[in-house]
Coordinates of C-alpha atoms in Angstrom, one line a residue:
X1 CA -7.3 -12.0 -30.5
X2 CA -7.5 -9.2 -28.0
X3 CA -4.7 -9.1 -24.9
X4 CA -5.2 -8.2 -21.4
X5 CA -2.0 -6.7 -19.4
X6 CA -0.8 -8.5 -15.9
X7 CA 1.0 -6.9 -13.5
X8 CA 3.5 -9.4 -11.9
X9 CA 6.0 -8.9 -9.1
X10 CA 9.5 -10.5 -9.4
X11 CA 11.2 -11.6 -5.9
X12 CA 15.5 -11.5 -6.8
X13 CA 17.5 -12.8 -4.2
X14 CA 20.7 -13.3 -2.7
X15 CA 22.6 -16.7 -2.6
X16 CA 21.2 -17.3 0.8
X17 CA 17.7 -16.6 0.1
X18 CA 17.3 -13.2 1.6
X19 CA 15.1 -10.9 -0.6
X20 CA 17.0 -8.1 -2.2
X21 CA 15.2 -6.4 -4.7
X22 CA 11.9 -6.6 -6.2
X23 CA 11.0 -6.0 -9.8
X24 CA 7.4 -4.7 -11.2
X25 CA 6.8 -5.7 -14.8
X26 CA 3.4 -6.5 -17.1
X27 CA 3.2 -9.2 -19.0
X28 CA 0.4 -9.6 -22.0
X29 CA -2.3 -12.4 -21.3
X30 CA -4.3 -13.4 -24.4
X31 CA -8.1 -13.1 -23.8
X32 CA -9.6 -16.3 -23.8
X33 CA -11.8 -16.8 -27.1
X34 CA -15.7 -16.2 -27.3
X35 CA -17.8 -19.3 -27.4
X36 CA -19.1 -20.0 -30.0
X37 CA -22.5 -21.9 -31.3
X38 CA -21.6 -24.8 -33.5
X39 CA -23.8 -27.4 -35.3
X40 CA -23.9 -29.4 -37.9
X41 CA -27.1 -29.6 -40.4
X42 CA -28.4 -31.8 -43.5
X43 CA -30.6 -29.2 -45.5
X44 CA -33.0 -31.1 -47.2
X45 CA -34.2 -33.5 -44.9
X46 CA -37.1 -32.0 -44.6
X47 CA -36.5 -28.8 -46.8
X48 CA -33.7 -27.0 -47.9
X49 CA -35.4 -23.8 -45.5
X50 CA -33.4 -23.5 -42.4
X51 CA -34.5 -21.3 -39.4
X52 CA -32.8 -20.1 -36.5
X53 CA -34.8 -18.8 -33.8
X54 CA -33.9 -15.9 -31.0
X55 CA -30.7 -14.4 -32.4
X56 CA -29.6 -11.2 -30.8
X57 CA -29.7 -8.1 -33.4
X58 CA -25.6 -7.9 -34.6
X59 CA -25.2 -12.1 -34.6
X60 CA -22.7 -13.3 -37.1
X61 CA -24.2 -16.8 -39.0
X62 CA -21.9 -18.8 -40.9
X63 CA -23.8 -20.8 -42.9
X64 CA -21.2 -23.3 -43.8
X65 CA -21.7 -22.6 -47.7
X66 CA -19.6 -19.2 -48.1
X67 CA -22.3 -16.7 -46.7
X68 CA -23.1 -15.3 -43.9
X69 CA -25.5 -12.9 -42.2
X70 CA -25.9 -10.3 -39.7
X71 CA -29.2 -10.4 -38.1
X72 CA -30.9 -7.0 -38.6
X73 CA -32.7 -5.4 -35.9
X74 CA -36.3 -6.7 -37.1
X75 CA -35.1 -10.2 -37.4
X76 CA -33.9 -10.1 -34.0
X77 CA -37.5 -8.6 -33.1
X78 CA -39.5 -11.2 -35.1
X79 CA -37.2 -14.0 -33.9
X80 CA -36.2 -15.7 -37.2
X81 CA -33.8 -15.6 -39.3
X82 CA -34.3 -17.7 -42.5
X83 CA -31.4 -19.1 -45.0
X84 CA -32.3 -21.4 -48.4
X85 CA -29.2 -23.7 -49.4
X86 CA -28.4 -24.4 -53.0
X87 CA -28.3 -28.2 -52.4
X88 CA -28.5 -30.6 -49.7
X89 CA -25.0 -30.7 -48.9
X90 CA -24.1 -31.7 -44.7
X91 CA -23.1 -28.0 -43.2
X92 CA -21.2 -26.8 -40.2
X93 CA -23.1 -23.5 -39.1
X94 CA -21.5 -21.4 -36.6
X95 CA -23.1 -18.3 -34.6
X96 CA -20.5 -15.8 -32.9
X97 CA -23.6 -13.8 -31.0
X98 CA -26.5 -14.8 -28.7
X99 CA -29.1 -16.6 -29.0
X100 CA -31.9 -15.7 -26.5
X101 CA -34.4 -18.3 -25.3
X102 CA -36.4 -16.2 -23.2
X103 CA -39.1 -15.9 -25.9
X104 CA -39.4 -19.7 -26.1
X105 CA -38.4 -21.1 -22.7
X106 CA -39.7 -24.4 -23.7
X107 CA -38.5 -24.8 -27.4
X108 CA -35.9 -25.3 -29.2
X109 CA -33.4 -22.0 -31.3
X110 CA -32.2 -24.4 -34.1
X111 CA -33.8 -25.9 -37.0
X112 CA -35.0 -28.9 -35.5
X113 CA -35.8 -30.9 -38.5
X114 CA -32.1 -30.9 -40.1
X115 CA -29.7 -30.3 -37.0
X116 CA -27.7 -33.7 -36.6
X117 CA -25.1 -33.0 -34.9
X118 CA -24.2 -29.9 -32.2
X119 CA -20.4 -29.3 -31.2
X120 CA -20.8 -26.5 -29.0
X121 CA -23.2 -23.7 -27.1
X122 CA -21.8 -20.2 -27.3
X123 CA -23.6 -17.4 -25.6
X124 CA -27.1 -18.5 -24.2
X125 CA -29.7 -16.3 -22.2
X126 CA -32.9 -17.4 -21.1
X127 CA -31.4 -21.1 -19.8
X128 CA -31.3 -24.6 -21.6
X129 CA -34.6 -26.1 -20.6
X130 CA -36.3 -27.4 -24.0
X131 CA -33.1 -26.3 -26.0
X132 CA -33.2 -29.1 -28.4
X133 CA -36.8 -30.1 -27.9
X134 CA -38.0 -32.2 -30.8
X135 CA -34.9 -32.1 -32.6
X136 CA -35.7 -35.4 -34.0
X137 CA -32.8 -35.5 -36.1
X138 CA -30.3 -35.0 -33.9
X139 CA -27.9 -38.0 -33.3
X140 CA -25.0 -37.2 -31.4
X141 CA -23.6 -35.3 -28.2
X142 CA -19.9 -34.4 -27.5
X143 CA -18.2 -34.6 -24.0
X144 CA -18.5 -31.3 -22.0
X145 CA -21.4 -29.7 -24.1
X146 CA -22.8 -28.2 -21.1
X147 CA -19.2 -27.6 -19.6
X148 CA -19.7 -23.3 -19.3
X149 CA -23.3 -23.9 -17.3
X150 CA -22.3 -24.6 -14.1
X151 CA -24.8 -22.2 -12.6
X152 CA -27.9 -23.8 -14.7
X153 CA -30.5 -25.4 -12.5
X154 CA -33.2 -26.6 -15.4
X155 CA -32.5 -28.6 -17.5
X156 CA -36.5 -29.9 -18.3
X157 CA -37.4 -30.7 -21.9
X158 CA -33.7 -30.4 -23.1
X159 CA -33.8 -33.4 -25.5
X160 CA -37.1 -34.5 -25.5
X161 CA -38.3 -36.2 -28.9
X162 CA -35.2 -36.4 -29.9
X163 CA -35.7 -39.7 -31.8
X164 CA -32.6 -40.5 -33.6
X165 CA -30.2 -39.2 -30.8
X166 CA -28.5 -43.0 -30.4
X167 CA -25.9 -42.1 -27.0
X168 CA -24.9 -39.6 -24.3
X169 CA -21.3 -38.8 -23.5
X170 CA -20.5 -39.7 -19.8
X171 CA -19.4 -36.3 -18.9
X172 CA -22.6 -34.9 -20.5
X173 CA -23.4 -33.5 -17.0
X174 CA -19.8 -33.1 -15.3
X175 CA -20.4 -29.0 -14.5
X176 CA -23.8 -28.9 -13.7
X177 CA -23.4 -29.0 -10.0
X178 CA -26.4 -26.5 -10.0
X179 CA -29.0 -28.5 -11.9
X180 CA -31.9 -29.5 -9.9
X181 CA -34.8 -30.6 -13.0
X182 CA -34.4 -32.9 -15.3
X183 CA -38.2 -33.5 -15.9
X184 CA -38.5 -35.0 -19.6
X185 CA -35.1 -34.4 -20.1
X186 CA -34.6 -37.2 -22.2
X187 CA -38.3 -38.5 -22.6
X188 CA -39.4 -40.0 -25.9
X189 CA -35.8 -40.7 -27.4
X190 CA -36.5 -44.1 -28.5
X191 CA -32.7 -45.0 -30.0
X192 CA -30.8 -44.3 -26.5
X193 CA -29.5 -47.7 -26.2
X194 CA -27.5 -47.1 -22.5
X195 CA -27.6 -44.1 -19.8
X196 CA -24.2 -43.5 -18.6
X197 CA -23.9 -44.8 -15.3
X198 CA -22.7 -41.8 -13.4
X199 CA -24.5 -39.4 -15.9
X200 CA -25.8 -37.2 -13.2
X201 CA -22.8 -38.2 -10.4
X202 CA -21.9 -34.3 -10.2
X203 CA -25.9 -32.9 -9.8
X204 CA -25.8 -33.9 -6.3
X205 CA -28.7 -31.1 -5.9
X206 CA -31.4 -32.7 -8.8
X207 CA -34.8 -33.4 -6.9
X208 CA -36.8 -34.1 -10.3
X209 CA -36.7 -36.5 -12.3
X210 CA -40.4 -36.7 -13.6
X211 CA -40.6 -38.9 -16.8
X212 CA -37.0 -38.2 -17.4
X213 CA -36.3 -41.2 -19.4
X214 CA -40.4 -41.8 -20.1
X215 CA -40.7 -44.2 -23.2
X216 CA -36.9 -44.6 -24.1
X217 CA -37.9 -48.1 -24.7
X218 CA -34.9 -48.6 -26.8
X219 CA -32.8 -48.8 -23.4
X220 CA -31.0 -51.8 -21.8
X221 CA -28.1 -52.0 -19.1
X222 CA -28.1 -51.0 -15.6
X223 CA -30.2 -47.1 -14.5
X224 CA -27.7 -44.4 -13.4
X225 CA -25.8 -45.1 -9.9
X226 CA -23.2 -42.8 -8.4
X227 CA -20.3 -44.8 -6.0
X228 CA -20.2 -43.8 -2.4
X229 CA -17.9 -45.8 0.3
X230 CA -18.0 -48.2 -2.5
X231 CA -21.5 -49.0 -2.6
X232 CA -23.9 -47.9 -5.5
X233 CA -26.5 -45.2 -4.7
X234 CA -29.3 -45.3 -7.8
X235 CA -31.5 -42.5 -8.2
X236 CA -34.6 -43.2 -6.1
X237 CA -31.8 -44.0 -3.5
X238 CA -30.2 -40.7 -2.9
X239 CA -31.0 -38.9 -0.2
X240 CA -28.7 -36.1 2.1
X241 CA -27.2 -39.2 3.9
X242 CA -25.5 -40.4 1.3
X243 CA -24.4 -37.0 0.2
X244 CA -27.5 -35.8 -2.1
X245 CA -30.7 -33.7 -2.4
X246 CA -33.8 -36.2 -1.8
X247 CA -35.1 -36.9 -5.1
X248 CA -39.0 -35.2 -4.5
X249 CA -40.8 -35.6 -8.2
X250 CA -39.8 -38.7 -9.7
X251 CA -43.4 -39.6 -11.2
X252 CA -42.8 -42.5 -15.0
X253 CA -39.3 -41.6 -14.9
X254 CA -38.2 -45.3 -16.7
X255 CA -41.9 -45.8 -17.9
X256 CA -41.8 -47.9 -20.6
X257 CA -37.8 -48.7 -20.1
X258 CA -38.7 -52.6 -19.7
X259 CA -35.4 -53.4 -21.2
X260 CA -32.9 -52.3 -18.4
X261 CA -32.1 -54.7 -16.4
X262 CA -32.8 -54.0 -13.1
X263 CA -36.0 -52.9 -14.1
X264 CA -37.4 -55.2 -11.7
X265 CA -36.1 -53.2 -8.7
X266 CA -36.9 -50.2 -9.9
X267 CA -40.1 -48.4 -7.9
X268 CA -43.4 -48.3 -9.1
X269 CA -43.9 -44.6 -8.5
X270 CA -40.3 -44.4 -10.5
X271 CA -42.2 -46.9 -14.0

């Protein structure tokens, strides 16, 4: 791990507080560590062929079966990299590099067939709208996965078609003060069971929420609410008097989400 030098000051004084020398001295800081991209796969759900799309030329991939790979500069240009496992075996692939979405601002980097699990986002450019987009075999989410992108505003498409993913982490949200879209966000993910009631509590900023939550028709309990002076504000509630944006596109966001139960209060232009 690399070190970074501090230069401190040291304040010595006398018994009765008065100042009476001052001493200079460095002291070594470790850097803080590189984020790194980590997921888990299942080769041969589909096929034992796994893809990764938009990785920067000089990207590290640990497979998670004792190889790894350097992207060469014409895999970074054609945007794939391909690996072919030996046997089906559940895999922990890490990326030290960047992967670069501006190519596919919509779509999704990582083999969406056989990713079921992702534990972190390393180095991203081109933002996180559509970043696991049909990944329908995605299951799970940790706490703070989107922790580093405070300064991300869209966060459209991110999980839409995920079939299989079965929960979201309260804090899934906590950082994203920033975020404004979260059109189709979670759309078409037909094993969420619950939304976390103060999922989006920190995106006080989010005007749209167009078919966020279109045909998740697996959900029940209560739609998101945040707590202010005690009282809960739901979505189609918010508003700058009660401390957020006005939510402006909000167009089938629970369409289809007949099991929650205060579906019945819900708007029509929000179902």
């Amino acid at each position: 791990m690399s070190e970074r030098r501090e230069t401190l000051l040291r304040l010595l004084q006398d018994e009765t507080g008065k100042i009476t020398d001052v001493k200079i001295f460095q002291e070594e800081k470790p850097e803080k560590p590189k984020p790194l991209t980590i997921f888990e796969l299942k080769p041969g759900l589909v096929t034992r062929d796994v893809f990764l799309l938009c990785l920067t030329e000089g990207s590290v991939v640990d497979w998670g079966d004792g190889t790894n790979s350097v992207v060469s500069a014409e895999e970074a240009r054609e945007n794939m990299i391909r690996h072919i496992y030996a046997d089906t075996s559940d895999r922990v692939v890490t990326i030290d590099g960047v992967i670069n979405k501006e190519p596919i601002p919509n779509d999704s980097p990582f083999p969406r067939e056989s990713i079921v699990s992702i534990r972190s986002i390393g180095e991203l450019t081109g933002g996180v709208a559509g970043l696991f987009a049909d990944c329908y075999s995605l299951t799970s989410l940790p706490e703070g996965l989107f922790d580093n992108f405070t300064a991300e505003t869209n966060f459209s498409y991110c999980f839409i078609n995920c079939d299989l993913l079965k929960s979201l982490p309260e804090g899934l949200f906590n950082n994203c003060t920033a975020a404004t879209d979260f059109s189709l966000c979670f759309k078409n993910c037909s094993y969420l069971t619950e939304i976390p009631k103060g999922l989006f509590d920190s995106c006080t900023a989010a005007t749209n929420f167009t078919q966020c939550f279109k045909d998740c028709c697996g959900l029940t309990g209560e739609t998101p609410y945040t707590m202010v002076n005690g009282k809960k504000v739901k979505l189609w509630e918010r508003s700058p008097e009660n401390g957020f944006a006005k939510v402006t596109k909000h167009e089938s966001c629970f369409m289809g989400c007949t099991g929650l139960s205060d579906y019945a209060e819900i708007p029509d232009d929000w179902k």
